[in-house]
XYZ file of C-alpha atoms in Angstrom:
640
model
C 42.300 63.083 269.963
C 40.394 62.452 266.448
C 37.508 60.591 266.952
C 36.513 57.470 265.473
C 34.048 58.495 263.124
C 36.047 61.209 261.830
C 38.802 58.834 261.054
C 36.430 56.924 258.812
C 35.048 59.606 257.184
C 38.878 60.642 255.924
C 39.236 56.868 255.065
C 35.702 56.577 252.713
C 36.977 60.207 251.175
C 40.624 58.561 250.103
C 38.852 55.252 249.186
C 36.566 57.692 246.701
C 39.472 59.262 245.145
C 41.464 56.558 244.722
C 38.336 54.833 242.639
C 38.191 57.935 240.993
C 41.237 58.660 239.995
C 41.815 54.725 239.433
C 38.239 55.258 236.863
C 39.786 57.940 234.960
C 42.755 56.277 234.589
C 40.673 53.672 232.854
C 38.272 55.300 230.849
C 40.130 58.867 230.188
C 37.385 60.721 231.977
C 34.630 61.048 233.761
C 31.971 61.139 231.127
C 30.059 57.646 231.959
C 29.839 58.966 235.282
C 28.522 62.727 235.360
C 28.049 62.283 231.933
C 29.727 63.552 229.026
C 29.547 67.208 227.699
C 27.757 68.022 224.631
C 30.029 68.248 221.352
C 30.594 72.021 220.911
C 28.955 73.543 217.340
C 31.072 73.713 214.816
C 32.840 70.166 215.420
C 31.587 66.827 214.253
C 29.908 64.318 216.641
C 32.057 61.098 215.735
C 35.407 63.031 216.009
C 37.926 63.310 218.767
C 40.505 66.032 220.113
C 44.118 64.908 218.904
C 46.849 66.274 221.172
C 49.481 65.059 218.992
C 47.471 67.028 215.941
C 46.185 69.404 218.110
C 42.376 69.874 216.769
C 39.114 67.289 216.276
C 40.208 64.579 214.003
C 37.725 61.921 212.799
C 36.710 59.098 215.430
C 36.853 56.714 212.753
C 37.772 56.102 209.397
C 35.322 54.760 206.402
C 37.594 51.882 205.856
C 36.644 50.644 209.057
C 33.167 50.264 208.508
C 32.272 46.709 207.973
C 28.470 46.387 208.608
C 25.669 48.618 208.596
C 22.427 48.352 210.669
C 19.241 50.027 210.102
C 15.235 50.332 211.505
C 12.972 52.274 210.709
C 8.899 51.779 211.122
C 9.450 48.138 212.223
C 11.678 47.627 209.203
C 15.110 45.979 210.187
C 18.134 45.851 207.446
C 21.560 44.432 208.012
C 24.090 44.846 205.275
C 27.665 43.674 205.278
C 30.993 44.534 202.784
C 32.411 41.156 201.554
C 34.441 40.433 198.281
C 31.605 41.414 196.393
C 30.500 44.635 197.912
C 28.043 45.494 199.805
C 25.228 42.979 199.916
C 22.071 43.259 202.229
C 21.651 40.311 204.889
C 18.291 41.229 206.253
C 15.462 41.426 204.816
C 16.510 40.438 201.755
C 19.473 38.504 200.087
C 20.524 41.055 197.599
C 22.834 43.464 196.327
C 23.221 46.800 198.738
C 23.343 50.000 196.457
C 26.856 50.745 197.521
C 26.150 54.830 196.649
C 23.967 53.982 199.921
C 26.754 52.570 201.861
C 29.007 55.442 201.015
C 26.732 58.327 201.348
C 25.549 56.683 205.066
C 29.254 56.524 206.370
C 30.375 60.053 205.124
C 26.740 61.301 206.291
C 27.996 60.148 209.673
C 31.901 61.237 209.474
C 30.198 64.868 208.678
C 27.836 65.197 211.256
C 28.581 68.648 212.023
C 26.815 70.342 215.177
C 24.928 73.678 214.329
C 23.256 74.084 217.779
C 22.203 71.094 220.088
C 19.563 70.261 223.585
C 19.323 68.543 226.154
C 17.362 65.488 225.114
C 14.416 66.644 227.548
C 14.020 69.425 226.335
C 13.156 68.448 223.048
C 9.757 66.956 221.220
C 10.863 63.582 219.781
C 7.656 63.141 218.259
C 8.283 66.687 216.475
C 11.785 66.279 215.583
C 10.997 62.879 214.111
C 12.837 60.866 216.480
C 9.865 58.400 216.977
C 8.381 55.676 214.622
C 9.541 57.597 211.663
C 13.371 57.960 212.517
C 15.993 55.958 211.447
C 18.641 53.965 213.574
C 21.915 53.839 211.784
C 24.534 51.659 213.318
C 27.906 51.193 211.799
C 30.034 48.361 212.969
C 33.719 47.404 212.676
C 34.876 43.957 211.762
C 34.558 42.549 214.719
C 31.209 44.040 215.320
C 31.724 46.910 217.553
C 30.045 49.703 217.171
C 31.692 52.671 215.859
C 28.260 55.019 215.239
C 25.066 54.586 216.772
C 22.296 57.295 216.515
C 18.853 58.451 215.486
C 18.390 60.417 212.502
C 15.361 62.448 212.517
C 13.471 64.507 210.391
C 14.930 68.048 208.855
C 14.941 71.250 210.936
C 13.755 74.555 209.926
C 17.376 75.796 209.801
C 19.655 76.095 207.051
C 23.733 76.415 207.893
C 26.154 78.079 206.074
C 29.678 76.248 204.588
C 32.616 77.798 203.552
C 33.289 77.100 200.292
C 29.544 77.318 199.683
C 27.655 79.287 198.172
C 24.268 78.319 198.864
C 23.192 77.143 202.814
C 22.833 73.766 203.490
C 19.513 71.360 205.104
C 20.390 70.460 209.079
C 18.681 67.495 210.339
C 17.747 66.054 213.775
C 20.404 64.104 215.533
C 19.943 61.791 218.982
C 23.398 59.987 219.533
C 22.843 56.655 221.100
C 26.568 56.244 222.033
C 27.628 56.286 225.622
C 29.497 59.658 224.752
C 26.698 61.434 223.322
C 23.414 59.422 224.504
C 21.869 62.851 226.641
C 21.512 65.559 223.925
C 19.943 65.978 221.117
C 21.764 67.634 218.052
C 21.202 69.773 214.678
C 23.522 68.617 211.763
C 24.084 69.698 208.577
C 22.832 67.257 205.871
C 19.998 65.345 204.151
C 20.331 61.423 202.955
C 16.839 60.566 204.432
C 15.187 61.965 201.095
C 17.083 59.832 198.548
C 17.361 56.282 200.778
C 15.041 55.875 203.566
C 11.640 55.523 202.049
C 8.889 52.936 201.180
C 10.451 50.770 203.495
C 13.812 50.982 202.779
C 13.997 49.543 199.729
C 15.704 51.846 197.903
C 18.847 50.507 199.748
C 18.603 47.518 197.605
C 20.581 48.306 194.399
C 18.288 49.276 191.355
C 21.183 48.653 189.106
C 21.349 45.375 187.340
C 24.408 46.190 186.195
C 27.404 46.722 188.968
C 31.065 46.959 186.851
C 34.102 48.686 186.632
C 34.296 50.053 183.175
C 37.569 50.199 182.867
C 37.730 46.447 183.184
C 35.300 45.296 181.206
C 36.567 42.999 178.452
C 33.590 41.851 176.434
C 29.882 42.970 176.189
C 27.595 40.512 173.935
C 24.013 41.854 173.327
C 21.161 39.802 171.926
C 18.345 41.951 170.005
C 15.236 41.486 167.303
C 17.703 42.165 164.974
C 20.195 39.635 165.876
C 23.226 38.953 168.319
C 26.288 40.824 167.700
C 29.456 40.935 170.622
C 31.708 43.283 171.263
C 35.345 42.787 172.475
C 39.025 44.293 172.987
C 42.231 42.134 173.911
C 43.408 44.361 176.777
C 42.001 47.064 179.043
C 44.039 49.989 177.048
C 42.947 48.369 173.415
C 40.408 49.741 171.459
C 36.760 48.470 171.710
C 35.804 45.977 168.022
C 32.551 44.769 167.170
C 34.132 41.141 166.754
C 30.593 39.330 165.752
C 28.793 39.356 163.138
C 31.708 41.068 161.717
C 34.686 42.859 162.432
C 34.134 46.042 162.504
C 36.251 49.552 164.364
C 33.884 50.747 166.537
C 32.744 54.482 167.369
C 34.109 55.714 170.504
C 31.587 57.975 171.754
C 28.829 55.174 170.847
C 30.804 52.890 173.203
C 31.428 54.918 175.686
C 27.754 55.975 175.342
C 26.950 52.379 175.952
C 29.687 51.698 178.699
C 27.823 54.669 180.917
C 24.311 53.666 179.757
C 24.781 50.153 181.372
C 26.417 51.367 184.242
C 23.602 54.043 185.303
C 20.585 51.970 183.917
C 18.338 51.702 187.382
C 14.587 49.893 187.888
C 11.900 52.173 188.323
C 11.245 49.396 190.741
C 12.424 45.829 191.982
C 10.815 42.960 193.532
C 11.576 39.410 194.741
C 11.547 37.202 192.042
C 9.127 34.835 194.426
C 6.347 37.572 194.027
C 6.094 38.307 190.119
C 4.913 35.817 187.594
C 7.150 36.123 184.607
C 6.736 35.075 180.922
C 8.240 31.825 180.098
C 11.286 31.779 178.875
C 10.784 30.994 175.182
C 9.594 34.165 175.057
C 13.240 36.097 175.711
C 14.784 35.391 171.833
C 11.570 37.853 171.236
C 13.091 40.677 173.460
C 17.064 40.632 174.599
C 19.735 39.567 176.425
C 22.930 41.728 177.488
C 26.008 39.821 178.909
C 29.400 41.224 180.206
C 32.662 39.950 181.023
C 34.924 41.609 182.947
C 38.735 40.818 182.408
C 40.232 37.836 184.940
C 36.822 36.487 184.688
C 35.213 33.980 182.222
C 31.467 34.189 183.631
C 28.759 36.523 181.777
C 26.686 38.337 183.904
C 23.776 38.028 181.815
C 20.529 40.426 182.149
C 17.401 38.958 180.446
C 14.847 41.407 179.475
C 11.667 40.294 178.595
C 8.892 41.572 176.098
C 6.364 44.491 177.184
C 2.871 43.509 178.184
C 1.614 45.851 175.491
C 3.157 47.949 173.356
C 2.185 51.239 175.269
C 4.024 50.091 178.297
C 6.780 52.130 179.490
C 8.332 49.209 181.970
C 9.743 46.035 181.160
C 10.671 43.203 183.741
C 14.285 41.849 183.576
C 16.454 39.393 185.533
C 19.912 39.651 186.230
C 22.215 36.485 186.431
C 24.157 37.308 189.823
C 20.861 38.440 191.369
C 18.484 35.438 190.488
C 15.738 36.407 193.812
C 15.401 39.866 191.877
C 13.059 41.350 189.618
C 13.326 44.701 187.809
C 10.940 46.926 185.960
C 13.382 48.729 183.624
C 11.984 51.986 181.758
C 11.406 51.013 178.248
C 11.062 54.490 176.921
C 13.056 57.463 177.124
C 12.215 59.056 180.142
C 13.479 62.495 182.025
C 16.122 62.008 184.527
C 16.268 57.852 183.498
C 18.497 55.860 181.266
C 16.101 53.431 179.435
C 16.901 50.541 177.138
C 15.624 52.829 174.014
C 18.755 55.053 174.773
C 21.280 52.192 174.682
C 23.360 52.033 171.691
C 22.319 47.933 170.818
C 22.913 47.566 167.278
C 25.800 46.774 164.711
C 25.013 50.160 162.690
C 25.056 52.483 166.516
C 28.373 51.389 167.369
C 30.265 50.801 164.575
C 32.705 53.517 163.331
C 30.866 55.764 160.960
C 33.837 57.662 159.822
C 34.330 57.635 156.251
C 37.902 57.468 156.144
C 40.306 57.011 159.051
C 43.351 58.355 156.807
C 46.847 58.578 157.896
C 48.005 61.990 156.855
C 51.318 61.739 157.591
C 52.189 58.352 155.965
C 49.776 59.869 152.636
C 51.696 59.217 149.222
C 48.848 59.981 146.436
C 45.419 60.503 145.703
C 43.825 59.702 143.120
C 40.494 60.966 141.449
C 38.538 59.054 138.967
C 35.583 60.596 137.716
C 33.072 58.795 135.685
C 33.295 61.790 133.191
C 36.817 63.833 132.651
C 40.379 62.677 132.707
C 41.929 61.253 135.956
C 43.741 63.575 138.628
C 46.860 62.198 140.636
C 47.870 64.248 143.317
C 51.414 62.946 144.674
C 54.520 64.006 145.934
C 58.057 62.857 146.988
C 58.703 64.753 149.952
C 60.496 67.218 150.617
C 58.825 68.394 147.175
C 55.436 70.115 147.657
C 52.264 68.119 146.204
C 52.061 68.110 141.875
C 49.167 67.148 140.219
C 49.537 65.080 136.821
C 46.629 65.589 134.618
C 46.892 63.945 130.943
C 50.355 63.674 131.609
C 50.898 66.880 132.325
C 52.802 67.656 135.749
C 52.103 70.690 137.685
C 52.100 72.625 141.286
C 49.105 71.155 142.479
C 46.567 73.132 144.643
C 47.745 73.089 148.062
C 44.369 75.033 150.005
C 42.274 72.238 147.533
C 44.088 69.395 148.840
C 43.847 70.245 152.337
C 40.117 70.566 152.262
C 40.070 67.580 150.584
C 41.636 65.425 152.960
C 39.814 67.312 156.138
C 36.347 66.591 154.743
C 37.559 62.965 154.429
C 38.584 62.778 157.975
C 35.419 64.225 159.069
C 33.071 63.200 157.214
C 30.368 60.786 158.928
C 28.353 58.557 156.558
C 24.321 58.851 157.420
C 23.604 55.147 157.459
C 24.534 51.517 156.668
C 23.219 49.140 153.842
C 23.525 45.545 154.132
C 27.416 43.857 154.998
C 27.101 41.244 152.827
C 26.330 42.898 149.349
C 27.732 40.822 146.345
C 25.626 42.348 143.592
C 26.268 46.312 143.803
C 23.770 47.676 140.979
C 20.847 48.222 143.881
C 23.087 51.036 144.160
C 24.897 52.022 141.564
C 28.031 51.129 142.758
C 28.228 48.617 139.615
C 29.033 51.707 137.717
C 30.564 54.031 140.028
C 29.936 58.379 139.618
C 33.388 58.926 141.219
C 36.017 56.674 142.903
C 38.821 57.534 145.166
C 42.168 56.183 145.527
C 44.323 57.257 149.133
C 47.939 55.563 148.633
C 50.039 55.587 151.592
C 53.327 53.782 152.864
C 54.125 50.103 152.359
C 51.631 50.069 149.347
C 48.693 50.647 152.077
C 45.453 51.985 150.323
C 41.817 52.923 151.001
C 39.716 53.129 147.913
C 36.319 54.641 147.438
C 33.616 54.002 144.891
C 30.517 56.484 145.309
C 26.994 55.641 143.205
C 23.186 56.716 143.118
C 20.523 54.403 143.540
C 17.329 54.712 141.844
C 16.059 57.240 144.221
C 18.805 60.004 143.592
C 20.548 59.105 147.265
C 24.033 58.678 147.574
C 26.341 55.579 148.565
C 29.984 54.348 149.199
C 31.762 51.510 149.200
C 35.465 50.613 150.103
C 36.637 48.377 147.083
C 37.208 45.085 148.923
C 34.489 45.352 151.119
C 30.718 43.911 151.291
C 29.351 46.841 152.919
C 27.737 49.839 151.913
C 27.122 53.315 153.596
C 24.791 55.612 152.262
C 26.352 59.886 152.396
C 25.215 62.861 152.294
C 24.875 64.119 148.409
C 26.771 67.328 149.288
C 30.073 65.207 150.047
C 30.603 64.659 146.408
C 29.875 68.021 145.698
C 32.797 69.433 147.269
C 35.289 66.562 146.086
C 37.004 68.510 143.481
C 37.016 66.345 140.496
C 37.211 68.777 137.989
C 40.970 69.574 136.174
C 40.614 73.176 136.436
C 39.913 73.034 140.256
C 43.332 71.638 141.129
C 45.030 74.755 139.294
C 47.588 76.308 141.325
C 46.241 78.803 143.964
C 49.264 81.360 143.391
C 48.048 83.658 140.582
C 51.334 85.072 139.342
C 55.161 85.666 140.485
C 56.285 89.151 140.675
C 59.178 90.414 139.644
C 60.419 92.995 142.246
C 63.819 93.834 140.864
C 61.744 94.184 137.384
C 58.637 95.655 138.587
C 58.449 99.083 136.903
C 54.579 100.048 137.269
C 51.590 99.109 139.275
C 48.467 100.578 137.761
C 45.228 100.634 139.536
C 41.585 101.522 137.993
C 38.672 101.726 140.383
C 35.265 102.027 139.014
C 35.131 104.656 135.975
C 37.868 106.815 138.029
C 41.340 107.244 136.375
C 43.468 105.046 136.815
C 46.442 105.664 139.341
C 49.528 104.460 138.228
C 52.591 104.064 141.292
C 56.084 103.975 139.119
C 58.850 101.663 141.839
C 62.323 102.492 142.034
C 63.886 99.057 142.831
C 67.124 100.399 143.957
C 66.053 102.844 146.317
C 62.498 101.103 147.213
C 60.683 104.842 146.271
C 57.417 105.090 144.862
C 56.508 107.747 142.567
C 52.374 108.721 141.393
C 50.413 110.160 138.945
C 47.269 109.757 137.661
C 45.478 111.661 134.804
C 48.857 113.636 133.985
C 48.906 114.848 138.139
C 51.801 114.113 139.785
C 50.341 112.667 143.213
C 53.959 111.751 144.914
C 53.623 113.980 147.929
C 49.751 112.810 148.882
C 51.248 108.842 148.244
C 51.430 106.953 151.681
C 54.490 104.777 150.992
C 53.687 102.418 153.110
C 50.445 101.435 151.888
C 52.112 101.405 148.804
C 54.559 98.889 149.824
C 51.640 96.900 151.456
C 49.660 96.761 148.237
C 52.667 95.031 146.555
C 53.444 92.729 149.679
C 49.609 91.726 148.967
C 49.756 91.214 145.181
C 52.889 89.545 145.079
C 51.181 86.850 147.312
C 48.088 86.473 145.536
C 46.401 82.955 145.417
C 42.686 82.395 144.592
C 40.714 81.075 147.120
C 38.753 78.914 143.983
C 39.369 78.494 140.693
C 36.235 78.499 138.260
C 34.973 76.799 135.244
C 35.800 79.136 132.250
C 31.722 78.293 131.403
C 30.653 80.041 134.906
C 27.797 82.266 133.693
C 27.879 84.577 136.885
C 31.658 85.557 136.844
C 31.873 85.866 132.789
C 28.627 88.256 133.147
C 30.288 90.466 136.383
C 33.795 90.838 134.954
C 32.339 92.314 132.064
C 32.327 95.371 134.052
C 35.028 95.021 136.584
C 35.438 97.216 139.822
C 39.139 97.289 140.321
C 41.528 96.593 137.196
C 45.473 96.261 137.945
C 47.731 96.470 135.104
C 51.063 95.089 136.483
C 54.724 96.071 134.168
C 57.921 94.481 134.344
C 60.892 94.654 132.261
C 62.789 91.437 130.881
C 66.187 91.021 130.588
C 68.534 89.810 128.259
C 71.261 86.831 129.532
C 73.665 89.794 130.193
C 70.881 91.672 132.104
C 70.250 94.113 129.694
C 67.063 95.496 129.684
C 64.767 93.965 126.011
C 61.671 94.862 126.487
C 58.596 95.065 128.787
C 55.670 92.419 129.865
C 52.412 93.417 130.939
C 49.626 91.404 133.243
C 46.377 92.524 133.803
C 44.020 91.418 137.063
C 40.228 92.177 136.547
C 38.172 91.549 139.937
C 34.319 92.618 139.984
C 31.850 91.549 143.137
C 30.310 88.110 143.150
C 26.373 89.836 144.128
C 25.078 93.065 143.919
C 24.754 93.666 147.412
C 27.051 96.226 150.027
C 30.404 94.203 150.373
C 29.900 91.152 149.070
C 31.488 87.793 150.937
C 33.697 87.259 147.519
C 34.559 88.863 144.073
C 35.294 87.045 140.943
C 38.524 87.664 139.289
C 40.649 86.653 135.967
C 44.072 87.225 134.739
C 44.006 88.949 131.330
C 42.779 87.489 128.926
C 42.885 83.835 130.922
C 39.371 81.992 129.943
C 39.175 80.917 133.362
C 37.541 83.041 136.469
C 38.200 82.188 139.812
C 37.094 83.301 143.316
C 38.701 85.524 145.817
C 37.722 86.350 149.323
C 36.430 89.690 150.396
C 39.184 90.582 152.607
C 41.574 90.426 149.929
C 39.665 92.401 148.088
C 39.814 94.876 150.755
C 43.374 94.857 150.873
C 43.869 95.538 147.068
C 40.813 98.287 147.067
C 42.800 100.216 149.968
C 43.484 104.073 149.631
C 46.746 104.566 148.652
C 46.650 108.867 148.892
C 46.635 110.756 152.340
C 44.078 113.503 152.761
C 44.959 116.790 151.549
C-alpha cells in the first residue's frame, strides 16, 4: 500500500507539469524561465525562425517603428514619426535627421552575431557598455517595444560579408529584451561614429532644407543683386526663371541648385533662445531662399544673415518651419560641405546659356549676312538636298559646311550676360552688326542673330527682338562660314566610268604611271615611261583608287588669295591627270576631256594632318585630309 507521502509527491510532480506544459503553451517556450539560448552567429538578434519559411526571418519590420528612444551620458532623446517626419520630442522640439532614424532601425534589423558571452564574463566598462553606451529603444505605435539594447563601443574584430570585398567594423551588443537580456554579443556595424556624439546632437537635422525634389514647384531667392523666382506649372514641366524675366533655364544649373539645397547642412545648430542675432533690417543686406512644394501654398523661407566679418567662413540662418533653431551655414567653399558660395543664386547661373536651341528637323533656311560680301541663303525643299543661292546664283550647297554649322550652333555656350534691358546697342556694336544670322523654320518660326565688337575687341550677340545681350567667344565667328567660296560644293568632280579611258598618276619627280580602263571588261592595263607594267598592277588597288577618286569631296574649300596653298602647289607631290571621252547624241565617240588634280602637303613636316589641293587650273585651293591623301598616294604595283 503507497504511502501517503508518496502519493503527494506524484501529485506536486503532475501539478509541475501541468504548469509547465500549461507555460509553454502560453509563451512558446521556456526561455523566461531557464532562460533563453544565445542567438547562434551568423543570424541576426531581432529575427525569428519561420516554420512556414523555414529559416530566420526579421522580428520586425521598419514600418513598424514608430518612436525611438535614446540615453547616453545622462542625455535622454525621444523622437516620434508623425505627418511630418521624424521630429525629436525630448530634449528639444525640432526636426529629427531622418538619415538618423533610418540608419538606427536597419542598424538594428542587421544586427548580425559574429561571436557572443555570457554577460559575466565580459568587462562592461571595456566593451563600453557603461556611461558611454547608448540605449536604443524602438517602439511600435502603441508603444511596445520592439528593440531594446546597449550599443557599445567597437571590437577589435573585423567580419567578413559576402558580397564584400573589404571586412566590416563589429561592435558591442547587450540585448535588454527578455529574449536576449543574459549575453553579451559582437555585431557587425558602426552608426555610433556618425550620430552619437557631443551629446547627441547630431540627431537633430542640420539641414534647413527637408524636400522632395521632385515636388518642388517654385524656389524664390533673394540676393545683393536682387530677387529673382523660379517656377514650372507641373512636376514633369521644365524649370523657368519667371521673375525678373522669363527666361529657359539651364538644366544642370537647376539641378545643381535642386541638390545643393537639399544637402546644404550647419556646421552647427543651436536653439534660437541661446544666440543673439542681428536685427532683422539687416537680412535685405544678405538673402532669403523660399520654396514651395506643389499642393502647398506656404514658403518655407530660410533667412541668412550677413557675416560678422568678411573673413568668416559661417553664417547664422533661420529656417521658417524650425523657428527654435539656429544654424551656422559654411559661407565658403569648403571640402566635403555644400556652402552658399556653391549655390547657383543668380539670373545669369541658371539661365540657359545655349546660344541657339534650334530645331533641326523643322529647319527651312539659313541665312548669312555679313557686314562685308554678298548674302548666303542656304535652303531647301525637301526631299531636295540643301542649295545655296549666292547673287542669284543657285547651287549644291556644302553639305559637311552646313552640318558644322548648325552643330556649333547647338553647342555653343555664350561666356556671359550683359544687361536684359538694353535699348541703345552701340556699347556694343550691335548698332552696326559684323555678321547676323537668320534660322527659318516651320510656320514662319525664326531665331535671328546679330554679333558686334565693343570697344575692347570682345565679342557679343543679340537675338533681334530681344533686350539682352551675351557676350561669345571670338573664335565662334571665326568658324561661321561667311565667305561665298566656303559654301562651294564639297564633291570635286563626277567621273565618268563608262568614259573613263586613263588615270594618270605623278608622284614626286618619278614618271608618271598611267592605268588605261577597259569599261567593258573592268581590266586595267599599265605603263609608265614606255614599260608595260600590267603583270606587276594589283587590280584591286587599282579599282580602289578609282572607287576613291570618283568620291572625292574637299574637306575645305580655300580663298583663291591663300598664300600657303598657292606657294605649296607650286610644287605638287602627287599630280592626277584624269581622261574621258565625250560622246556625240548618237554615242559616238567626239573627242576627249582632260582634268587635272594637283595635291602638295599643307607643312613641311613627316605626314602632315592635311594637303592642299586644286583642280587644274581652278584659282581656288582647298583642303583635304591626310587619310585621303593616303588613299590616293597608295602603291598600285606588287613587288617583283
Amino acid at each position: 500500500m503507497r504511502s501517503f507521502g508518496f502519493t503527494l509527491i506524484l501529485a506536486l510532480l503532475a501539478v509541475l507539469v501541468c504548469g509547465l506544459a500549461g507555460w509553454q503553451m502560453k509563451e512558446g517556450n521556456f526561455d523566461s524561465v531557464f532562460g533563453a539560448p544565445p542567438t547562434p552567429v551568423g543570424e541576426r538578434i531581432y529575427s525569428a525562425y519561420s516554420a512556414v519559411e523555414k529559416k530566420h526571418v526579421p522580428a520586425f519590420s521598419a514600418p513598424e517603428v514608430k518612436y525611438i528612444q535614446l540615453s547616453q551620458n545622462g542625455v535622454n532623446a525621444t523622437f516620434e514619426l508623425g505627418e511630418k517626419g521624424w521630429q525629436c520630442a525630448m530634449p528639444w522640439k525640432d526636426r529629427m535627421d531622418p538619415r538618423a532614424a533610418v540608419d538606427i532601425i536597419n542598424f538594428t534589423l542587421g544586427l548580425r552575431v559574429e561571436d557572443y558571452a555570457e554577460i559575466d564574463e565580459i568587462d562592461a566598462q571595456k566593451a563600453g557598455l557603461k556611461e558611454s553606451g547608448v540605449n536604443i529603444r524602438l517602439d511600435d505605435v502603441n508603444h511596445r517595444p520592439l528593440a531594446k539594447y546597449k550599443l557599445g563601443r567597437l571590437t577589435p574584430w573585423l567580419a567578413s560579408i559576402k558580397d564584400l570585398d573589404t571586412p566590416v567594423p563589429t561592435v558591442f551588443i547587450q540585448p535588454r529584451d527578455q529574449d536576449h537580456k543574459h549575453y553579451v554579443y559582437s555585431c557587425t556595424g558602426d552608426i555610433a561614429s556618425r550620430w552619437f556624439k557631443d551629446g547627441l546632437k547630431y540627431l537633430r537635422d542640420h539641414r534647413p532644407f527637408y524636400f522632395n525634389p521632385l515636388a518642388l514647384q517654385k524656389i524664390r531667392i533673394l540676393t545683393g543683386q536682387g530677387e529673382l523666382t523660379l517656377a514650372r506649372e507641373t512636376p514633369n514641366s521644365a524649370w523657368r526663371v519667371t521673375k525678373p524675366l522669363d527666361l529657359a533655364t539651364d538644366p544642370k544649373a537647376v539641378k545643381s541648385l535642386l541638390e545643393g539645397l537639399y544637402q546644404l547642412e550647419a556646421v552647427k545648430i543651436s536653439d534660437r533662445a541661446s544666440v543673439t542675432l542681428p536685427a532683422s533690417s539687416t537680412l535685405s543686406k544678405s538673402g532669403q531662399i523660399a520654396i514651395v512644394s506643389f499642393g502647398s501654398e506656404v514658403e518655407t523661407v530660410l533667412d541668412i544673415f550677413p557675416p560678422e566679418t568678411r573673413e568668416s567662413r559661417e553664417v547664422a540662418a533661420t529656417v521658417s518651419d524650425r523657428p527654435d533653431t539656429v544654424f551656422e551655414l559654411p559661407l565658403k567653399p569648403a571640402p566635403n560641405l555644400v556652402s552658399l558660395a556653391d549655390l547657383p543664386l543668380a539670373v545669369n547661373d541658371l539661365r540657359d546659356a545655349a546660344l541657339t536651341n534650334l530645331n533641326i528637323k523643322s529647319l527651312q533656311s539659313i541665312l548669312i549676312q555679313p557686314s562685308t560680301g554678298p548674302e548666303i541663303l542656304i535652303s531647301r525643299t525637301p526631299p531636295q538636298p540643301w542649295m545655296t543661292t549666292i547673287e542669284g546664283q543657285t547651287r549644291e550647297a556644302n553639305e559637311p559646311r552646313l552640318f558644322s554649322l548648325l552643330k556649333t550652333m547647338q553647342e555653343t555656350r555664350v561666356t556671359g550676360f550683359g544687361p536684359d534691358a538694353v535699348t541703345d546697342f552701340s556699347p556694343w556694336g550691335l548698332d552696326r552688326p559684323i555678321l547676323k544670322l537668320r534660322f527659318q523654320g516651320e510656320g514662319n518660326q525664326a531665331v535671328e542673330l546679330a554679333f558686334g565688337i565693343d570697344p575692347k575687341g570682345e565679342y557679343w550677340v543679340n537675338r533681334t527682338g530681344t533686350p539682352s545681350v551675351m557676350k561669345v567667344d571670338p573664335s565662334l565667328v571665326d568658324t561661321i562660314p561667311r565667305r561665298t567660296y566656303e559654301w562651294r560644293q564639297a564633291r570635286l568632280w563626277s567621273i565618268d566610268r563608262v568614259n573613263l579611258r586613263v588615270i594618270g598618276r605623278k608622284a614626286g619627280a618619278a614618271p608618271p604611271l598611267n592605268l588605261i580602263y577597259q569599261f567593258d571588261t573592268a581590266e586595267w592595263t599599265a605603263n609608265s615611261d614606255g614599260k608595260d607594267l600590267t603583270a606587276t598592277l594589283s587590280p584591286e588597288r587599282a579599282n580602289y583608287l578609282l572607287d576613291t577618286l570618283e568620291g572625292l569631296k574637299a574637306t575645305r574649300w580655300l580663298s583663291p588669295t591663300d598664300e600657303s596653298a598657292n606657294k605649296a602647289l607650286l610644287a605638287p607631290s602627287l599630280v592626277f591627270k584624269i581622261i574621258e571621252e565625250t560622246t556625240d547624241d548618237m554615242g559616238d565617240v567626239n573627242g576627249q576631256v582632260t582634268r587635272e588634280l594637283f595635291l602638295a602637303p599643307g607643312s613641311a613636316v613627316a605626314n602632315p594632318a592635311f594637303y592642299y589641293g586644286r583642280l587644274g587650273s581652278d584659282p581656288q585651293p582647298f583642303l583635304l585630309e591626310r587619310d585621303l591623301y593616303q588613299k590616293l598616294a597608295t602603291d598600285l604595283l606588287e613587288k617583283e
